[in-house]
Coordinates of N, CA and C and ligand atoms in Angstrom, one line a residue:
M30 N 16.3 20.6 -30.2 CA 14.3 20.8 -29.7 C 13.5 19.4 -29.5
P31 N 12.9 19.4 -28.0 CA 12.6 17.8 -27.8 C 11.4 17.9 -28.7
E32 N 12.0 16.2 -29.1 CA 11.6 15.3 -29.7 C 10.7 14.8 -28.9
T33 N 9.1 14.7 -30.0 CA 8.9 13.4 -29.8 C 7.3 12.8 -30.9
R34 N 7.6 13.2 -32.3 CA 7.2 12.8 -33.4 C 7.8 10.7 -33.7
G35 N 6.8 10.6 -34.3 CA 7.6 9.7 -35.0 C 8.4 9.4 -36.2
T36 N 9.4 9.0 -37.0 CA 10.0 9.5 -37.5 C 10.2 7.9 -38.7
S37 N 10.8 8.0 -39.3 CA 10.0 6.6 -40.8 C 11.9 7.0 -41.6
D38 N 13.1 7.4 -40.1 CA 14.5 7.6 -40.9 C 14.7 6.2 -39.8
I39 N 15.2 4.9 -40.2 CA 15.6 4.0 -39.6 C 17.0 4.4 -38.7
F40 N 17.9 5.6 -39.4 CA 19.2 6.0 -38.0 C 18.5 6.5 -36.4
E41 N 17.7 7.6 -37.4 CA 17.3 8.5 -36.5 C 16.3 7.4 -35.1
A42 N 15.9 6.8 -35.6 CA 14.5 5.7 -35.1 C 15.9 5.1 -34.4
M43 N 16.9 4.3 -34.2 CA 18.0 3.5 -33.3 C 18.3 4.2 -32.9
S44 N 19.2 5.7 -33.3 CA 19.5 6.7 -32.1 C 18.9 7.3 -31.0
T45 N 17.8 7.1 -31.3 CA 17.0 8.2 -30.5 C 15.5 7.5 -29.8
M46 N 15.7 6.3 -30.0 CA 14.3 5.2 -28.9 C 14.8 4.5 -27.8
R47 N 15.6 6.2 -26.8 CA 15.1 5.7 -25.2 C 14.2 4.7 -24.9
A48 N 14.9 4.4 -23.9 CA 13.8 3.3 -23.0 C 12.4 4.0 -22.2
M49 N 11.3 4.4 -22.6 CA 10.0 5.3 -22.8 C 9.7 4.6 -21.8
R50 N 9.9 4.5 -20.2 CA 9.4 4.2 -19.0 C 8.4 4.6 -18.4
R51 N 7.6 6.0 -19.6 CA 6.5 7.2 -18.3 C 5.7 7.0 -19.5
L52 N 4.8 6.5 -19.3 CA 3.5 6.8 -20.2 C 2.5 6.6 -19.7
K53 N 1.6 7.3 -21.0 CA -0.4 7.6 -20.3 C -1.0 6.9 -20.9
P54 N -1.8 6.4 -19.6 CA -2.6 5.6 -19.4 C -3.8 5.7 -21.2
D55 N -4.2 7.4 -21.9 CA -4.3 6.9 -23.1 C -4.6 5.5 -23.7
P56 N -5.8 5.6 -24.3 CA -5.8 4.1 -25.4 C -5.0 4.6 -26.4
V57 N -4.7 3.0 -27.3 CA -3.7 3.2 -28.4 C -4.2 2.6 -30.0
P58 N -4.7 2.9 -30.7 CA -5.6 2.5 -31.3 C -5.0 1.6 -31.6
D59 N -6.3 0.3 -32.4 CA -5.3 -1.0 -32.6 C -4.9 -1.2 -33.8
E60 N -5.0 0.1 -35.1 CA -4.6 -0.2 -36.1 C -2.9 0.3 -35.7
L61 N -2.0 0.9 -35.1 CA -0.7 1.1 -34.5 C -0.3 0.1 -33.5
I62 N -1.1 -1.1 -32.9 CA -0.3 -2.5 -32.7 C -0.7 -3.3 -33.4
N63 N -1.2 -2.7 -34.4 CA -0.8 -3.8 -35.5 C 0.0 -3.6 -36.6
K64 N 0.6 -2.7 -37.0 CA 1.6 -2.5 -37.2 C 2.8 -2.8 -36.8
I65 N 3.1 -2.3 -35.4 CA 3.4 -2.8 -34.8 C 3.6 -4.2 -34.5
L66 N 3.0 -4.8 -34.6 CA 2.4 -7.0 -34.1 C 3.1 -7.6 -36.5
Q67 N 3.1 -7.0 -36.8 CA 3.5 -6.5 -38.7 C 5.0 -6.8 -38.5
A68 N 5.4 -5.8 -37.9 CA 7.2 -5.1 -37.9 C 7.7 -6.5 -37.2
G69 N 7.0 -7.4 -35.9 CA 7.6 -8.1 -35.0 C 7.8 -9.6 -36.2
Q70 N 6.6 -9.6 -37.2 CA 6.3 -11.2 -37.5 C 7.4 -11.3 -38.8
W71 N 7.6 -9.8 -39.0 CA 9.7 -10.0 -40.6 C 10.1 -9.8 -40.1
A72 N 10.5 -10.7 -38.9 CA 12.1 -10.8 -38.2 C 12.0 -12.4 -38.9
P73 N 13.1 -12.0 -38.7 CA 13.9 -13.5 -38.9 C 13.6 -14.4 -37.6
S74 N 14.2 -15.9 -38.0 CA 14.0 -16.9 -36.7 C 14.7 -18.2 -37.3
G75 N 15.4 -18.2 -36.6 CA 16.6 -20.3 -37.0 C 15.1 -21.1 -38.3
G76 N 16.2 -20.8 -39.2 CA 14.7 -21.8 -39.8 C 13.6 -21.4 -40.7
N77 N 13.2 -20.5 -40.5 CA 12.2 -19.7 -40.6 C 11.2 -20.3 -39.9
T78 N 11.3 -20.9 -39.1 CA 10.7 -21.6 -38.1 C 9.3 -20.6 -37.8
Q79 N 9.4 -19.5 -37.4 CA 8.4 -19.0 -37.0 C 7.3 -19.0 -35.6
R80 N 8.1 -20.2 -34.6 CA 6.9 -20.1 -33.7 C 7.4 -19.2 -32.5
W81 N 7.4 -17.5 -33.1 CA 6.7 -16.7 -31.5 C 5.5 -17.0 -32.0
R82 N 5.0 -16.8 -30.7 CA 3.2 -16.2 -30.7 C 3.2 -14.5 -29.6
F83 N 2.5 -13.9 -30.7 CA 2.5 -12.9 -29.6 C 1.4 -11.9 -29.3
L84 N 1.3 -12.1 -27.5 CA -0.4 -11.6 -26.5 C -0.1 -10.3 -26.8
V85 N -1.5 -9.7 -27.2 CA -1.9 -8.4 -27.2 C -3.1 -8.4 -25.9
V86 N -1.7 -8.1 -24.9 CA -2.4 -8.1 -23.5 C -3.3 -6.2 -22.9
K87 N -4.7 -6.3 -23.1 CA -4.9 -4.7 -22.4 C -5.9 -5.8 -21.3
D88 N -6.1 -6.0 -20.8 CA -6.9 -6.8 -19.3 C -5.9 -6.6 -18.3
P89 N -6.9 -5.3 -17.5 CA -6.1 -4.9 -16.3 C -5.7 -5.6 -15.6
E90 N -6.7 -6.6 -15.1 CA -6.5 -7.7 -13.6 C -5.1 -8.2 -14.9
I91 N -5.2 -8.7 -15.6 CA -3.7 -9.7 -16.1 C -2.6 -8.8 -15.5
K92 N -2.6 -7.9 -15.7 CA -1.2 -6.8 -15.9 C -0.9 -6.6 -14.7
K93 N -2.5 -6.2 -13.7 CA -2.0 -5.9 -12.3 C -1.4 -7.5 -12.0
K94 N -1.9 -8.3 -12.3 CA -0.9 -9.9 -11.0 C 0.2 -9.8 -11.9
V95 N 0.2 -9.5 -12.9 CA 2.0 -9.7 -13.7 C 3.2 -8.8 -13.0
Q96 N 2.0 -7.5 -12.7 CA 3.0 -6.0 -12.0 C 3.1 -6.1 -10.2
V97 N 2.5 -7.3 -10.3 CA 3.2 -7.1 -8.4 C 4.2 -8.4 -8.8
Y98 N 4.8 -9.4 -9.0 CA 5.9 -9.9 -9.5 C 6.9 -9.1 -10.1
Y99 N 6.7 -8.3 -10.9 CA 6.9 -7.2 -11.5 C 8.0 -6.4 -10.0
K100 N 7.0 -6.1 -9.3 CA 7.4 -5.6 -8.3 C 8.4 -5.9 -7.5
R101 N 8.1 -7.1 -7.2 CA 8.3 -8.0 -6.4 C 10.1 -8.1 -6.7
L102 N 10.0 -8.7 -7.7 CA 11.9 -8.9 -8.4 C 12.7 -7.1 -8.1
F103 N 11.6 -6.0 -8.2 CA 11.8 -4.7 -7.6 C 12.4 -4.8 -6.1
D104 N 12.0 -4.8 -5.6 CA 12.1 -4.8 -3.7 C 13.1 -6.3 -4.0
E105 N 13.0 -7.6 -4.3 CA 14.3 -8.1 -3.6 C 15.7 -8.4 -4.9
T106 N 15.9 -8.4 -5.6 CA 17.0 -8.2 -6.5 C 17.0 -7.3 -7.3
V107 N 16.3 -6.4 -8.2 CA 16.6 -4.9 -9.5 C 17.1 -3.8 -8.0
G108 N 16.1 -3.6 -7.4 CA 16.5 -2.1 -6.8 C 17.6 -2.1 -6.2
P109 N 17.8 -3.4 -4.8 CA 18.8 -3.4 -4.3 C 20.2 -3.0 -5.6
R110 N 20.3 -3.2 -6.5 CA 21.3 -4.1 -7.4 C 21.7 -2.7 -8.1
Y111 N 20.9 -1.6 -8.9 CA 20.3 -0.8 -8.6 C 21.6 0.2 -8.0
A112 N 21.1 0.3 -7.0 CA 22.4 1.2 -5.9 C 22.8 0.9 -5.6
A113 N 23.4 -0.5 -5.4 CA 25.0 -0.7 -5.2 C 25.6 -0.1 -6.3
S114 N 25.2 -0.1 -7.3 CA 25.9 -0.6 -9.0 C 26.2 1.2 -9.1
A115 N 27.5 0.6 -10.4 CA 27.9 2.2 -10.8 C 27.5 2.4 -12.5
P116 N 27.2 4.0 -12.7 CA 27.0 4.3 -13.3 C 27.8 3.8 -14.9
P117 N 26.6 3.2 -15.8 CA 27.2 2.3 -17.4 C 27.8 3.5 -18.6
P118 N 28.5 2.7 -18.5 CA 29.4 3.9 -20.4 C 28.8 4.3 -20.7
G119 N 29.1 5.8 -21.2 CA 27.6 7.1 -21.8 C 27.4 7.2 -20.4
S120 N 26.8 7.0 -19.5 CA 26.1 7.5 -18.4 C 27.5 8.6 -17.5
D121 N 26.5 8.8 -16.3 CA 27.4 9.5 -15.3 C 26.2 9.7 -14.4
P122 N 26.5 9.7 -12.7 CA 25.9 9.8 -11.8 C 24.4 10.6 -11.8
A123 N 24.1 11.3 -12.3 CA 23.0 12.0 -12.6 C 22.6 11.5 -13.4
R124 N 22.5 11.3 -14.7 CA 21.7 10.6 -15.6 C 21.2 8.3 -15.5
Y125 N 22.2 7.4 -14.7 CA 22.1 7.5 -14.3 C 20.7 7.2 -12.8
K126 N 21.2 7.8 -11.7 CA 19.8 8.7 -10.9 C 19.1 8.4 -11.5
R127 N 18.4 9.0 -12.3 CA 17.3 9.2 -14.0 C 17.1 8.1 -14.1
Q128 N 17.9 7.1 -14.2 CA 17.5 6.5 -14.9 C 16.7 5.2 -14.1
Q129 N 17.3 5.3 -12.7 CA 16.7 4.1 -12.3 C 15.6 4.4 -11.5
A130 N 15.5 6.4 -11.0 CA 14.1 6.8 -11.2 C 12.9 6.3 -11.5
A131 N 13.2 6.3 -13.6 CA 12.4 5.7 -13.8 C 12.4 4.4 -14.2
V132 N 13.1 3.4 -13.4 CA 12.4 2.3 -13.3 C 11.4 1.6 -12.5
E133 N 11.7 2.8 -11.4 CA 11.0 1.9 -10.1 C 9.8 3.6 -10.6
Y134 N 9.7 4.1 -11.8 CA 8.4 5.0 -11.6 C 8.1 3.0 -13.1
L135 N 7.9 3.3 -13.9 CA 7.4 1.8 -14.5 C 7.2 0.9 -13.6
T136 N 7.6 0.9 -12.6 CA 7.9 -1.0 -12.0 C 6.7 -0.2 -11.1
D137 N 6.4 0.4 -10.7 CA 5.1 1.3 -10.3 C 3.5 0.6 -11.4
H138 N 4.4 1.4 -12.4 CA 2.7 2.0 -13.3 C 2.5 1.1 -13.7
Y139 N 3.4 -0.2 -13.9 CA 3.5 -0.7 -14.7 C 2.4 -1.5 -15.7
H140 N 1.3 -2.0 -15.3 CA 0.3 -2.6 -15.4 C -0.9 -1.4 -16.1
E141 N -0.6 0.3 -16.4 CA -1.1 1.6 -16.8 C -0.6 1.3 -17.5
A142 N 0.0 0.7 -18.9 CA 0.7 1.0 -20.4 C -1.4 0.6 -20.5
P143 N -1.4 1.2 -21.6 CA -2.6 0.7 -22.1 C -2.4 -0.6 -23.1
V144 N -1.6 -0.7 -23.1 CA -1.0 -2.2 -24.3 C -0.1 -2.7 -23.8
W145 N 0.4 -3.7 -23.8 CA 1.0 -4.9 -23.5 C 1.8 -6.0 -24.7
I146 N 2.3 -5.8 -25.5 CA 2.6 -6.6 -26.5 C 3.5 -7.6 -25.3
V147 N 3.2 -9.2 -25.4 CA 4.5 -9.7 -24.6 C 4.2 -11.4 -25.5
A148 N 5.9 -11.2 -26.3 CA 6.4 -11.6 -26.9 C 6.9 -13.4 -26.2
C149 N 6.3 -14.8 -26.9 CA 6.0 -16.3 -26.3 C 6.9 -16.9 -28.0
L150 N 7.2 -17.2 -27.6 CA 7.9 -18.7 -28.3 C 7.7 -20.3 -27.6
E151 N 7.5 -20.3 -28.9 CA 6.5 -21.9 -29.0 C 7.9 -22.9 -28.9
D152 N 9.3 -23.3 -27.5 CA 10.5 -23.2 -27.3 C 10.7 -24.4 -26.8
G153 N 10.0 -25.5 -26.7 CA 9.9 -26.9 -26.6 C 10.4 -27.2 -25.1
E154 N 10.0 -28.5 -23.8 CA 10.6 -27.2 -22.7 C 11.8 -27.2 -21.8
N155 N 12.4 -28.0 -22.9 CA 13.6 -27.4 -21.5 C 14.6 -26.3 -23.2
P156 N 14.0 -24.9 -23.0 CA 14.9 -24.3 -24.2 C 16.2 -24.6 -24.3
G157 N 17.2 -24.8 -25.0 CA 18.5 -24.4 -25.7 C 19.7 -22.4 -25.2
R158 N 20.1 -22.7 -25.5 CA 20.7 -21.0 -25.2 C 20.0 -20.4 -26.8
T159 N 20.1 -20.8 -27.5 CA 20.1 -20.0 -28.3 C 18.4 -19.3 -28.8
A160 N 17.4 -20.3 -28.4 CA 16.6 -19.5 -28.2 C 16.0 -18.6 -28.6
G161 N 16.8 -17.7 -27.9 CA 15.8 -16.2 -27.5 C 16.0 -15.4 -29.2
S162 N 17.5 -16.2 -29.2 CA 18.1 -15.6 -30.3 C 16.7 -15.7 -31.6
S163 N 15.7 -16.1 -31.7 CA 14.4 -16.2 -32.6 C 13.2 -15.9 -32.3
I164 N 13.6 -15.2 -30.9 CA 12.3 -14.2 -30.3 C 13.2 -13.0 -30.6
Y165 N 14.3 -12.4 -30.2 CA 14.5 -10.8 -29.7 C 14.7 -10.0 -30.8
G166 N 14.8 -10.7 -31.9 CA 14.6 -9.7 -33.2 C 13.1 -9.1 -33.9
A167 N 12.2 -9.7 -33.4 CA 10.8 -9.7 -33.8 C 10.8 -8.5 -32.2
V168 N 11.3 -8.8 -31.4 CA 11.5 -7.6 -30.6 C 12.0 -6.9 -31.3
Q169 N 13.2 -6.2 -30.9 CA 13.5 -5.5 -31.3 C 13.1 -4.6 -33.0
N170 N 12.6 -5.4 -34.4 CA 11.4 -4.3 -34.2 C 10.5 -3.5 -33.9
M171 N 9.3 -5.1 -33.0 CA 8.2 -4.2 -32.6 C 8.4 -3.0 -31.6
C172 N 10.2 -3.0 -31.1 CA 11.2 -1.6 -30.4 C 10.2 -0.5 -31.6
L173 N 11.1 -1.2 -32.6 CA 11.6 0.4 -33.8 C 9.9 0.5 -34.2
A174 N 9.3 -0.3 -34.4 CA 8.0 0.1 -34.9 C 7.1 0.8 -33.8
T175 N 7.3 0.5 -33.1 CA 6.9 2.1 -32.2 C 7.4 3.0 -31.9
R176 N 8.5 3.0 -32.2 CA 9.7 4.5 -31.7 C 9.5 5.6 -33.6
A177 N 8.6 4.7 -34.6 CA 8.5 5.3 -36.2 C 7.7 5.6 -35.7
L178 N 6.1 5.2 -35.2 CA 4.6 5.4 -34.8 C 5.3 6.5 -34.0
G179 N 6.2 7.3 -33.3 CA 5.4 8.5 -32.1 C 5.1 7.6 -31.0
L180 N 5.8 5.5 -30.1 CA 4.5 5.3 -29.1 C 6.2 4.8 -28.2
G181 N 6.2 5.3 -27.3 CA 7.0 4.6 -26.1 C 6.7 3.2 -25.5
T182 N 7.8 2.6 -25.6 CA 8.0 1.6 -25.1 C 9.8 1.3 -24.0
T183 N 9.4 0.0 -23.7 CA 10.5 -1.1 -23.1 C 10.9 -2.2 -23.2
L184 N 11.7 -2.4 -23.3 CA 11.7 -4.0 -23.5 C 12.0 -4.2 -21.8
T185 N 11.3 -5.1 -21.6 CA 11.4 -5.3 -20.6 C 11.4 -7.6 -20.5
T186 N 12.4 -7.7 -19.5 CA 12.2 -9.3 -19.1 C 13.0 -10.0 -17.4
R187 N 11.9 -8.4 -16.8 CA 12.8 -9.2 -16.0 C 12.0 -10.1 -15.4
H188 N 10.4 -9.8 -15.7 CA 9.5 -10.8 -15.2 C 9.9 -12.5 -15.1
T189 N 10.8 -12.0 -15.6 CA 10.8 -14.1 -15.9 C 11.4 -14.6 -14.9
G190 N 12.3 -13.8 -14.3 CA 13.0 -14.1 -12.6 C 11.5 -14.9 -11.6
Y191 N 10.3 -15.3 -11.9 CA 9.2 -15.7 -11.8 C 8.3 -15.8 -12.9
G192 N 9.4 -16.3 -14.5 CA 8.3 -17.1 -15.0 C 7.5 -17.7 -15.3
K193 N 7.7 -19.3 -14.8 CA 7.0 -20.0 -14.1 C 5.1 -19.4 -14.1
E194 N 5.4 -18.4 -12.4 CA 4.1 -17.7 -12.6 C 3.7 -16.9 -13.2
V195 N 4.4 -16.0 -13.6 CA 4.0 -14.9 -15.3 C 3.7 -16.1 -16.7
D196 N 3.5 -17.2 -16.8 CA 3.6 -17.3 -17.3 C 2.6 -18.2 -18.2
A197 N 1.8 -19.2 -16.7 CA 0.8 -19.3 -15.6 C -0.9 -17.9 -15.9
I198 N 0.1 -17.2 -15.1 CA -1.2 -16.4 -15.3 C -1.7 -15.6 -17.1
F199 N -0.5 -16.0 -17.9 CA -0.6 -15.7 -19.4 C -2.0 -16.4 -19.5
G200 N -1.5 -18.1 -18.8 CA -2.2 -19.6 -20.0 C -1.3 -19.9 -20.8
L201 N 0.0 -19.4 -21.0 CA 0.9 -21.0 -21.9 C 1.2 -21.7 -21.9
P202 N 1.3 -22.6 -22.3 CA 1.4 -24.0 -22.0 C 2.5 -24.4 -22.0
P203 N 2.8 -25.3 -21.7 CA 4.0 -26.4 -21.4 C 5.5 -25.7 -22.2
D204 N 4.9 -26.4 -23.3 CA 5.8 -26.1 -24.0 C 6.4 -24.5 -24.7
A205 N 5.5 -23.5 -23.6 CA 5.8 -22.1 -24.9 C 6.2 -22.0 -23.4
H206 N 7.2 -19.8 -23.2 CA 7.7 -19.0 -22.9 C 7.8 -18.0 -23.3
S207 N 7.6 -17.3 -22.5 CA 7.9 -15.7 -22.5 C 8.9 -15.4 -22.9
Y208 N 9.0 -14.7 -23.3 CA 10.4 -13.8 -23.7 C 11.1 -12.6 -23.1
A209 N 9.9 -11.1 -23.5 CA 9.8 -9.8 -23.2 C 8.2 -10.1 -23.0
I210 N 8.4 -8.7 -22.2 CA 6.9 -7.9 -22.2 C 7.5 -6.2 -22.2
L211 N 6.7 -6.3 -23.6 CA 6.5 -4.2 -23.8 C 5.3 -3.5 -24.5
P212 N 5.8 -3.0 -22.6 CA 4.6 -1.8 -22.1 C 4.8 -0.8 -23.2
I213 N 3.6 -0.9 -23.6 CA 3.4 0.4 -25.4 C 2.3 1.3 -24.5
G214 N 2.8 3.0 -24.6 CA 2.1 3.7 -24.5 C 2.5 5.3 -25.2
W215 N 1.8 5.9 -24.9 CA 2.4 8.0 -25.4 C 2.4 7.8 -24.0
P216 N 4.4 7.8 -24.6 CA 5.1 8.9 -24.2 C 5.1 9.9 -23.4
M217 N 5.6 10.6 -22.4 CA 5.3 11.3 -21.1 C 6.2 12.2 -21.1
G218 N 7.5 12.0 -22.2 CA 8.6 12.3 -21.9 C 9.3 12.6 -23.7
N219 N 10.5 13.5 -23.7 CA 10.4 13.4 -25.3 C 12.2 12.2 -25.7
F220 N 11.5 11.7 -27.0 CA 13.0 10.6 -27.3 C 14.2 11.6 -27.7
G221 N 15.5 11.4 -27.3 CA 16.4 11.8 -28.1 C 17.6 10.9 -27.3
K222 N 18.5 11.7 -27.4 CA 20.3 10.9 -27.5 C 20.5 10.3 -26.2
L223 N 20.9 8.5 -27.0 CA 20.9 7.5 -26.2 C 23.0 7.6 -25.5
G224 N 22.7 7.4 -23.8 CA 23.6 6.9 -23.3 C 24.5 5.8 -24.0
R225 N 25.8 5.6 -24.4 CA 26.5 5.2 -24.9 C 28.0 5.3 -25.0
G226 N 29.1 4.1 -24.7 CA 29.7 4.8 -24.0 C 30.7 5.2 -25.5
P227 N 32.0 5.0 -25.5 CA 32.3 5.8 -26.8 C 32.9 4.1 -27.8
L228 N 32.2 3.8 -29.0 CA 32.4 2.7 -30.2 C 33.8 2.2 -30.5
K229 N 35.0 3.2 -30.6 CA 36.2 2.8 -30.6 C 35.8 1.5 -29.2
D230 N 35.8 1.4 -28.1 CA 36.2 1.0 -27.1 C 35.4 -0.5 -26.7
V231 N 34.5 -0.9 -27.8 CA 34.0 -1.7 -28.1 C 34.0 -2.5 -29.5
V232 N 34.7 -1.7 -30.0 CA 35.7 -2.3 -31.4 C 36.6 -3.6 -31.5
Y233 N 37.4 -4.0 -32.4 CA 38.0 -4.8 -32.5 C 38.4 -5.2 -33.2
S234 N 39.9 -4.9 -34.1 CA 40.0 -5.1 -35.4 C 40.6 -7.2 -35.5
D235 N 40.5 -8.3 -35.9 CA 41.0 -9.2 -36.0 C 40.6 -10.4 -34.9
R236 N 42.2 -9.5 -34.3 CA 42.1 -10.7 -32.2 C 41.2 -9.5 -31.5
W237 N 40.8 -10.9 -30.6 CA 40.2 -9.9 -29.3 C 41.3 -9.2 -28.4
G238 N 41.0 -7.4 -28.3 CA 41.6 -6.6 -27.8 C 42.7 -6.1 -29.0
Q239 N 42.5 -5.8 -29.9 CA 43.4 -4.8 -30.3 C 42.6 -4.1 -31.1
P240 N 43.4 -3.2 -31.1 CA 42.3 -1.6 -31.1 C 42.1 -1.7 -32.3
Y241 N 40.9 -1.3 -33.3 CA 40.4 -1.2 -34.8 C 40.7 -0.2 -35.3
G242 N 41.5 0.3 -35.9 CA 41.8 1.9 -36.6 C 40.7 2.7 -37.7
G243 N 39.6 1.8 -38.0 CA 38.9 2.4 -39.1 C 37.8 3.0 -38.3
L244 N 37.9 3.7 -37.3 CA 37.2 4.7 -36.7 C 37.4 6.0 -36.7
Ligands
FMN27 C1 17.4 -7.8 -22.4 C2 16.7 -6.4 -21.8 C3 16.3 -6.4 -20.4 C4 15.7 -5.1 -20.4 N1 14.9 -5.4 -19.2 C5 14.4 -3.7 -18.6 C6 13.5 -4.4 -17.1 O1 12.9 -5.3 -17.7 N2 13.3 -3.0 -17.3 C7 13.2 -2.6 -17.5 O2 12.8 -0.9 -16.9 N3 14.7 -2.6 -18.8 C8 14.1 -3.1 -18.9 N4 15.7 -2.7 -20.1 C9 16.1 -1.4 -20.2 C10 17.4 -1.1 -20.3 O3 17.3 -0.6 -19.2 C11 17.5 -0.1 -21.1 O4 17.4 -0.3 -22.5 C12 18.7 0.4 -20.8 O5 18.8 1.3 -19.7 C13 19.7 1.5 -21.9 O6 17.9 2.3 -21.7 P1 18.5 3.8 -23.6 O7 17.7 2.4 -24.4 O8 17.3 4.2 -22.3 O9 19.6 4.4 -22.8 C14 16.1 -4.6 -20.6 C15 16.6 -4.1 -21.5 C16 17.3 -5.4 -22.2 C17 17.6 -5.1 -23.4

């Protein structure tokens, strides 16, 4: 049965949280956005430093300015890369084609999602290798909360290809950077089973490459 409802079952949420790239432009109540933001703030951060800042972006002009860079990156790198690559594990040519079409759709309609949450971190002027680990937990919490509420989103990071330009549009100071944009809205399609490869292919026992017999 097509699934459009929210769920409070965490395993159901995780296993059906497709990247929802086709979103309706209808408004999303602030009350729901606040729940998503709260889920983000509940995440852990290194040393409990909590240097995250979350921008709730609804201004159509700001979203459009960022979409221009998002589209440019599709034309310059992402589109050609998708066209030249093979389906990932758990996918197949037809499914991968549908993914590509959805990626292109989101590229063209990015700014039409009624609300964006931009996950930023006050990480200093030269962030190190683990900086992202103090923000992506919050991002995943927000994605799961979005799914729990029956809303759709996709974790997007493509804009970081023009990170300086995009951060300037959002008015970020030099010691802060945006790490992800979550376009949020009511989904046009259904939640459902994810395409992933066999779990046994990616789990080892004790040493790299040694099969794990527990599955
Ligand atoms: C780090 C990261 C960056 C991503 N950036 C983008 C992006 O910029 N645009 C996009 O459409 N999807 C983006 N995605 C979504 C992935 O393409 C998606 O999670 C993957 O195709 C699996 O989709 P599924 O969960 O629906 O199977 C990103 C995902 C991750 C984890």
